[in-house]
PDB file of C-alpha atoms in Angstrom:
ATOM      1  CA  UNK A 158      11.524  18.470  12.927  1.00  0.00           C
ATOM      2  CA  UNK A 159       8.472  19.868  15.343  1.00  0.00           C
ATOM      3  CA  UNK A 160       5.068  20.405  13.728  1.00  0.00           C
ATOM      4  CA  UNK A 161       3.247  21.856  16.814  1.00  0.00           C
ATOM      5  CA  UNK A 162       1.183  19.038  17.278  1.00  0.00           C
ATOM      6  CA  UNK A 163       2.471  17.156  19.944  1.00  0.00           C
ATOM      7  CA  UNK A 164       3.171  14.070  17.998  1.00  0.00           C
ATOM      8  CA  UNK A 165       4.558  11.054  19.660  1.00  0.00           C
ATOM      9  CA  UNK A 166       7.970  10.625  18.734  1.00  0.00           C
ATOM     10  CA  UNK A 167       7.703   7.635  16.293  1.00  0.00           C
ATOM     11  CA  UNK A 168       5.612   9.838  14.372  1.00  0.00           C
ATOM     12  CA  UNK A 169       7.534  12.896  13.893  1.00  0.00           C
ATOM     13  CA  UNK A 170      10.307  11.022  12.506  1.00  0.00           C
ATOM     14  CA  UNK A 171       7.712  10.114   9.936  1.00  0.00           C
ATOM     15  CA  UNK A 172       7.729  13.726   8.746  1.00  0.00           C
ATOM     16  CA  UNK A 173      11.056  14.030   7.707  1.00  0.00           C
ATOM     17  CA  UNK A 174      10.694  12.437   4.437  1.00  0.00           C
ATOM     18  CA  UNK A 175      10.066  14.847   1.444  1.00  0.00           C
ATOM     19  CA  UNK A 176       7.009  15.195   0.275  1.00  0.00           C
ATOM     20  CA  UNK A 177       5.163  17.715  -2.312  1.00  0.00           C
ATOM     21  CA  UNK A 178       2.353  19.316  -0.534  1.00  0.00           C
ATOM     22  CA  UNK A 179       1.848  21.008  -3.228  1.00  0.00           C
ATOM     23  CA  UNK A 180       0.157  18.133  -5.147  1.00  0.00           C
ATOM     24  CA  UNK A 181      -2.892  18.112  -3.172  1.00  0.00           C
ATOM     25  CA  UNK A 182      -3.408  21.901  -3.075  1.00  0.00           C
ATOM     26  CA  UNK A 183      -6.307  20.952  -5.551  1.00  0.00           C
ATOM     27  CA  UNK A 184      -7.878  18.423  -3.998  1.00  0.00           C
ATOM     28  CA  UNK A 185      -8.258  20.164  -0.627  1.00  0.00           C
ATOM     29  CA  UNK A 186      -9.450  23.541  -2.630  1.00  0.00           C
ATOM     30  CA  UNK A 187     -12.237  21.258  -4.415  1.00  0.00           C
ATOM     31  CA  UNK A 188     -13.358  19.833  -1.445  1.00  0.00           C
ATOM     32  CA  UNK A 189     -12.662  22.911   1.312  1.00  0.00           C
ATOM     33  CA  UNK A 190     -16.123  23.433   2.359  1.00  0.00           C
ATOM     34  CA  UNK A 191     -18.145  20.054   2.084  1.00  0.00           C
ATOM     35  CA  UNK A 192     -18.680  18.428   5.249  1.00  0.00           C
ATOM     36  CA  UNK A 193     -18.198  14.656   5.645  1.00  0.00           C
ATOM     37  CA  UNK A 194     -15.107  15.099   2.842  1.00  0.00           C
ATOM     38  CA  UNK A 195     -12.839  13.722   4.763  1.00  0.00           C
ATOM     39  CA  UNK A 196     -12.819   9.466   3.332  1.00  0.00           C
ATOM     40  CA  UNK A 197     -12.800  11.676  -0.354  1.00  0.00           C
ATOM     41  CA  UNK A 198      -9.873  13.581   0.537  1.00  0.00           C
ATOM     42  CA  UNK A 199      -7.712  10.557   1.869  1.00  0.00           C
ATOM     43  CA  UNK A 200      -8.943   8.628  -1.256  1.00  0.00           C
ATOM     44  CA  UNK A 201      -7.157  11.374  -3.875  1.00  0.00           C
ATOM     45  CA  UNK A 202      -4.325  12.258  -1.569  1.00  0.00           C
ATOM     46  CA  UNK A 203      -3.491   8.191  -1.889  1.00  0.00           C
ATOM     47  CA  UNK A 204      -4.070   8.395  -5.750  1.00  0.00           C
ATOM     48  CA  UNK A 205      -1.905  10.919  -5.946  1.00  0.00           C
ATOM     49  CA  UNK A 206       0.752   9.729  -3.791  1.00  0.00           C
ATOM     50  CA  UNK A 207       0.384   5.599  -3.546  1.00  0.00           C
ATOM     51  CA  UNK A 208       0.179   6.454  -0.034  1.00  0.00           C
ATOM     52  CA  UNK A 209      -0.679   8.792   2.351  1.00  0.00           C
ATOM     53  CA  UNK A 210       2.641  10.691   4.308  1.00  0.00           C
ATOM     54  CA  UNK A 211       2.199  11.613   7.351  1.00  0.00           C
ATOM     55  CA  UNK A 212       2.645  15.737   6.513  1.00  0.00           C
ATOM     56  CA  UNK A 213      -0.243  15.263   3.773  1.00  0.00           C
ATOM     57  CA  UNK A 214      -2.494  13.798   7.037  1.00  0.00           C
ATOM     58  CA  UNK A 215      -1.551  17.067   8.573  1.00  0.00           C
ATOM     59  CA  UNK A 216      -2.017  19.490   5.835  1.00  0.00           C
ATOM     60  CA  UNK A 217      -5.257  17.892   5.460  1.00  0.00           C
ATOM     61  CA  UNK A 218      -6.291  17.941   9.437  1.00  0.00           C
ATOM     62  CA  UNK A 219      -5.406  21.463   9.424  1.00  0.00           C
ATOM     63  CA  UNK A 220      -6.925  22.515   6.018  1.00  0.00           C
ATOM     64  CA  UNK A 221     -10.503  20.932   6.688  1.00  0.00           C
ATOM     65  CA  UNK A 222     -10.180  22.301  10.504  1.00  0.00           C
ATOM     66  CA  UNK A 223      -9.994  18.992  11.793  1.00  0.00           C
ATOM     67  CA  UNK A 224      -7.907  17.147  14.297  1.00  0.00           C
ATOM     68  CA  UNK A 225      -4.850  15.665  13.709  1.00  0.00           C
ATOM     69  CA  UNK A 226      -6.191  12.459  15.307  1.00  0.00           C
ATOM     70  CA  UNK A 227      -9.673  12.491  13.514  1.00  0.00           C
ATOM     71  CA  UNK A 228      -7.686  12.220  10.428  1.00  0.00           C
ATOM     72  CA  UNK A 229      -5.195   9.714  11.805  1.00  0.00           C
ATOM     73  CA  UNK A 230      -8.044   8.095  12.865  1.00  0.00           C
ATOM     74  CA  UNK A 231      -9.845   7.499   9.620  1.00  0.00           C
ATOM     75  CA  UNK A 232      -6.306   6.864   7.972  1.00  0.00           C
ATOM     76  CA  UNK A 233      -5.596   4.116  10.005  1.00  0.00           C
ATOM     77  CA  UNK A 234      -9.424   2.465  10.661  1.00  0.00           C
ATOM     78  CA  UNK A 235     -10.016   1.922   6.517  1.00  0.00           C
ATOM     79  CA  UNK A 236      -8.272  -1.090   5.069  1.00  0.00           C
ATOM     80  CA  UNK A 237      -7.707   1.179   2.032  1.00  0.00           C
ATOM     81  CA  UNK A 238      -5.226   3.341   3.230  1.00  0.00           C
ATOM     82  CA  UNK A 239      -1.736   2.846   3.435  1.00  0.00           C
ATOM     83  CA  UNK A 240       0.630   5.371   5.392  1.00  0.00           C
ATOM     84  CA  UNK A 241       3.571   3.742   3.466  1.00  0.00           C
ATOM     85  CA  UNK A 242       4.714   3.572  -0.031  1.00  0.00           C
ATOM     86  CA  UNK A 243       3.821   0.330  -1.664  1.00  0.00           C
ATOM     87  CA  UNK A 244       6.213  -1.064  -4.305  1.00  0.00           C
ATOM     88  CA  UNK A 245       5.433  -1.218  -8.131  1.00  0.00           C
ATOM     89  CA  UNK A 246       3.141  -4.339  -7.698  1.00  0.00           C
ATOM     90  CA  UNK A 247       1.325  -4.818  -4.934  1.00  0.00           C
ATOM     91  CA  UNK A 248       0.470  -8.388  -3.855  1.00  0.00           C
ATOM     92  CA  UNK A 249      -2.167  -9.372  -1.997  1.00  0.00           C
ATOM     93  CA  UNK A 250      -2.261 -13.046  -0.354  1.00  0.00           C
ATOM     94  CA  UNK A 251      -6.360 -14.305   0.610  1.00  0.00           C
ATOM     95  CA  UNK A 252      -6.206 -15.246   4.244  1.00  0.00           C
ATOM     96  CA  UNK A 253      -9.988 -16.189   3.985  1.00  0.00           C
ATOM     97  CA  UNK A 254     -11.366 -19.716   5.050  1.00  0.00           C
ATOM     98  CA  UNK A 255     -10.694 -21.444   1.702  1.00  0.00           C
ATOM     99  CA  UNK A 256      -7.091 -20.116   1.516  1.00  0.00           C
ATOM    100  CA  UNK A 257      -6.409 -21.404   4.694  1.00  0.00           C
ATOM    101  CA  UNK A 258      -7.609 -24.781   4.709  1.00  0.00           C
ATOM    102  CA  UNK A 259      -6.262 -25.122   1.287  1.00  0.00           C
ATOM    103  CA  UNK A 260      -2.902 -24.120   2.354  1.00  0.00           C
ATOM    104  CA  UNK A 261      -2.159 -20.110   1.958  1.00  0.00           C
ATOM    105  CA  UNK A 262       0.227 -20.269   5.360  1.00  0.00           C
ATOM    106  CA  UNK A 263       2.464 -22.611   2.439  1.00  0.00           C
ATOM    107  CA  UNK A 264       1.849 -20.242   0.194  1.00  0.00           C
ATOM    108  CA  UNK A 265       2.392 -16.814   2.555  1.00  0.00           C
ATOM    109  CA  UNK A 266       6.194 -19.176   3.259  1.00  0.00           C
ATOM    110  CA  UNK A 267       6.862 -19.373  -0.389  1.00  0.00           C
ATOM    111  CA  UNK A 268       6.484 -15.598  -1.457  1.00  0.00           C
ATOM    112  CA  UNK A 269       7.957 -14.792   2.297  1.00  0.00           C
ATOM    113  CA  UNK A 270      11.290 -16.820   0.873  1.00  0.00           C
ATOM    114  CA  UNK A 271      11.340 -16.008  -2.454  1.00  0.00           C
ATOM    115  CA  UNK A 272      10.730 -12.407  -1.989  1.00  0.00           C
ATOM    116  CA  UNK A 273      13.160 -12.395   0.898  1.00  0.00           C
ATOM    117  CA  UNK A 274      10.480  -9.791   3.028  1.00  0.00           C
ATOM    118  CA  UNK A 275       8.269 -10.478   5.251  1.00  0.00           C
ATOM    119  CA  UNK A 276       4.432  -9.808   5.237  1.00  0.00           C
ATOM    120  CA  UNK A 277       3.446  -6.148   4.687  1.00  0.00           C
ATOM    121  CA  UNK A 278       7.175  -5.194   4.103  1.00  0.00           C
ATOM    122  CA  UNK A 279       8.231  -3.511   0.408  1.00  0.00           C
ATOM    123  CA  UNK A 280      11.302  -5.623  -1.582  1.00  0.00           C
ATOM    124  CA  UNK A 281      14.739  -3.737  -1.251  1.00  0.00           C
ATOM    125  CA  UNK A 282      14.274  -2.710  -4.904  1.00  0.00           C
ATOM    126  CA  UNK A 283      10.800  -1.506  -4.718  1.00  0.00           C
ATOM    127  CA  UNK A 284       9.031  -4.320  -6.649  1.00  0.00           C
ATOM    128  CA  UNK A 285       6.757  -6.033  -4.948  1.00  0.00           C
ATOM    129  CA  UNK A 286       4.778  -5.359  -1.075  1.00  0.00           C
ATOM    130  CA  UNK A 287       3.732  -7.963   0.208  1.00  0.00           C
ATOM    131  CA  UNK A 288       0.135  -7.871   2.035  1.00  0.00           C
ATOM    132  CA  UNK A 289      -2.845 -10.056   3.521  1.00  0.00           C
ATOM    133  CA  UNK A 290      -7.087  -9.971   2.841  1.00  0.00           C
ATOM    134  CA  UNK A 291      -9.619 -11.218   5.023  1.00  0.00           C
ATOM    135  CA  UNK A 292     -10.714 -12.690   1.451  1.00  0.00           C
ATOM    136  CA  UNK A 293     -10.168 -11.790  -2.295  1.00  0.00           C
ATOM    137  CA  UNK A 294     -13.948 -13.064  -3.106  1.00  0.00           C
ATOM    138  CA  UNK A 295     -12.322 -15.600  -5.255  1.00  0.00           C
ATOM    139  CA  UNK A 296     -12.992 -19.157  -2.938  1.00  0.00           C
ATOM    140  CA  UNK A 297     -12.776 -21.064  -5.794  1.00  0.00           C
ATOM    141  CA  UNK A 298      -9.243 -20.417  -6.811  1.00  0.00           C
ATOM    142  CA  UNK A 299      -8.185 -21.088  -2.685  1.00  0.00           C
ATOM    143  CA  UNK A 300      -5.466 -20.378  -2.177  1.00  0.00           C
ATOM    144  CA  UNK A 301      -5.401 -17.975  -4.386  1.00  0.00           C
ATOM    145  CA  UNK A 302      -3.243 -14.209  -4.406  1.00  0.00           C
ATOM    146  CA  UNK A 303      -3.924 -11.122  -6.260  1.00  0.00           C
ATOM    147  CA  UNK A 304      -1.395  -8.984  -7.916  1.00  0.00           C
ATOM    148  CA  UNK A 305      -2.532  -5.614  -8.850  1.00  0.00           C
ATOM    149  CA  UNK A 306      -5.992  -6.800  -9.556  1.00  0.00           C
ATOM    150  CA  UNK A 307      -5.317  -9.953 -11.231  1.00  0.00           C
ATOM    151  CA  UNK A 308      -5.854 -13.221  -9.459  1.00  0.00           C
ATOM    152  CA  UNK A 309      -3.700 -16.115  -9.584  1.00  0.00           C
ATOM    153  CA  UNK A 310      -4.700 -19.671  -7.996  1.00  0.00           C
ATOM    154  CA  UNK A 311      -5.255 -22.270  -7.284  1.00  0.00           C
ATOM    155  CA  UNK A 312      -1.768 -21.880  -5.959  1.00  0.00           C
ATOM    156  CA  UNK A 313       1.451 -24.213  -4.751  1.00  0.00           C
ATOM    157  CA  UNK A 314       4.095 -22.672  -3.067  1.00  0.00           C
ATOM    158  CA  UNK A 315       6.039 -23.698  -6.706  1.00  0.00           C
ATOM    159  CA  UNK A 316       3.241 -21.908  -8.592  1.00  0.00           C
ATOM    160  CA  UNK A 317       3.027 -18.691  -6.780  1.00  0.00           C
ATOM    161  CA  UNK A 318       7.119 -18.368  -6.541  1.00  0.00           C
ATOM    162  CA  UNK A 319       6.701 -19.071 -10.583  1.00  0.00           C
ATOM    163  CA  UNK A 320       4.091 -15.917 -10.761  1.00  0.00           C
ATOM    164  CA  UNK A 321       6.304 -13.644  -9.300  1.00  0.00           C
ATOM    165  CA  UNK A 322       9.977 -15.360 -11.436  1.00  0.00           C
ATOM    166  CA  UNK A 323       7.684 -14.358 -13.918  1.00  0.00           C
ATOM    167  CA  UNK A 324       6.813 -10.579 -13.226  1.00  0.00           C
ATOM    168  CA  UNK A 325      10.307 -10.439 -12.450  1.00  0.00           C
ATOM    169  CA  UNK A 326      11.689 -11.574 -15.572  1.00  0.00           C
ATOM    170  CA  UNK A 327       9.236  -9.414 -18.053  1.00  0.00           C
ATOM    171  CA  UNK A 328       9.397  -5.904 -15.891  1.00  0.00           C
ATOM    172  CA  UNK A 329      13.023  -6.773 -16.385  1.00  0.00           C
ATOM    173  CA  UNK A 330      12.643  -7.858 -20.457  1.00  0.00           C
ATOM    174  CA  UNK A 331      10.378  -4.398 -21.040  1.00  0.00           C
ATOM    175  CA  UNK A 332      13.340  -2.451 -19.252  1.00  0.00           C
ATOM    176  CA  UNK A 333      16.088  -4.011 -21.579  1.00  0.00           C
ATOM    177  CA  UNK A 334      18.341  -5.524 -18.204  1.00  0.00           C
ATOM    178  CA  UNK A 335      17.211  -9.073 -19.209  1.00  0.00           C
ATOM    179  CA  UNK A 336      19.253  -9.113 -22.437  1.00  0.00           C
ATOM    180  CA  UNK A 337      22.682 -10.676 -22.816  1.00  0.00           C
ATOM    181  CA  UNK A 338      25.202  -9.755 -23.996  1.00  0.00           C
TER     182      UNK A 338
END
């Protein structure tokens, strides 16, 4: 697939997944003519999304007349965005000076093993991704993780593979597969 834009390879193939454009028709309409729109648009296209695909970065570069690479640009330079899908819970592991010196590397190992990814990768199933902060702002839980806004620590390596047995096990309780029969 060819948009026109010259794209380096890597990210063309990125456009092949499907994605509704449709869903942001709205959000560029609201914000069509207001200049400096641009973080406000990548904001709602990831609310809408989880993410922002690589066709929604071009709708939007060619909707607000901008360049492709302006948009790219911003994408990629905030720490907010993500230009892939995150799974249902997102984890987030505090890399800041605290963390470290109280031991997140053991900790980054742990959820590394017992999620069976590897730092800023997705689980097979879609459950958990599996991502770094410069700090989480909560030093006195070092080492301490969040999950989808909710901090856990201070943290073991037994601890934080217990936080996630034990998303695991009610996500699957709610869903009925932890019954037996």
């Amino acid at each position: 697939m060819t948009c026109g834009c010259n794209l380096p390879k890597r990210l063309e193939a990125a456009l092949d997944c499907e994605v509704d454009l449709d869903l942001i028709r709205g959000v560029l309409q609201h914000h069509h003519d207001q200049a400096g729109s641009l973080i406000t648009v990548l904001q709602e296209t990831q609310a809408v999304y989880g993410y922002l695909p690589m066709r929604a970065l071009l709708l939007i570069a060619q909707e607000m007349k901008l360049k492709p690479s302006k948009v790219y640009g911003a994408a990629t330079f905030y720490t907010q965005f993500r230009l892939k899908p995150v799974g249902k819970h997102l984890i987030l592991l505090c890399q800041g000076t605290a963390c470290h010196v109280n031991g997140a590397d053991r900790i980054a190992t742990a959820l590394c093993e017992e999620l069976k990814i590897d730092i800023g990768e997705t689980t097979a199933d879609g459950f958990f991704t599996l991502n770094t902060a410069a700090c989480l702002g909560c030093c006195s839980l070092a080492p301490v993780m969040m999950i989808d806004g909710q901090a856990y620590g201070p943290l073991t390596a037994d601890k934080a593979r217990a936080v996630i047995k034990r998303i695991y096990s009610s996500e699957r309780a709610v869903d009925g597969e932890g019954e037996t029969a």
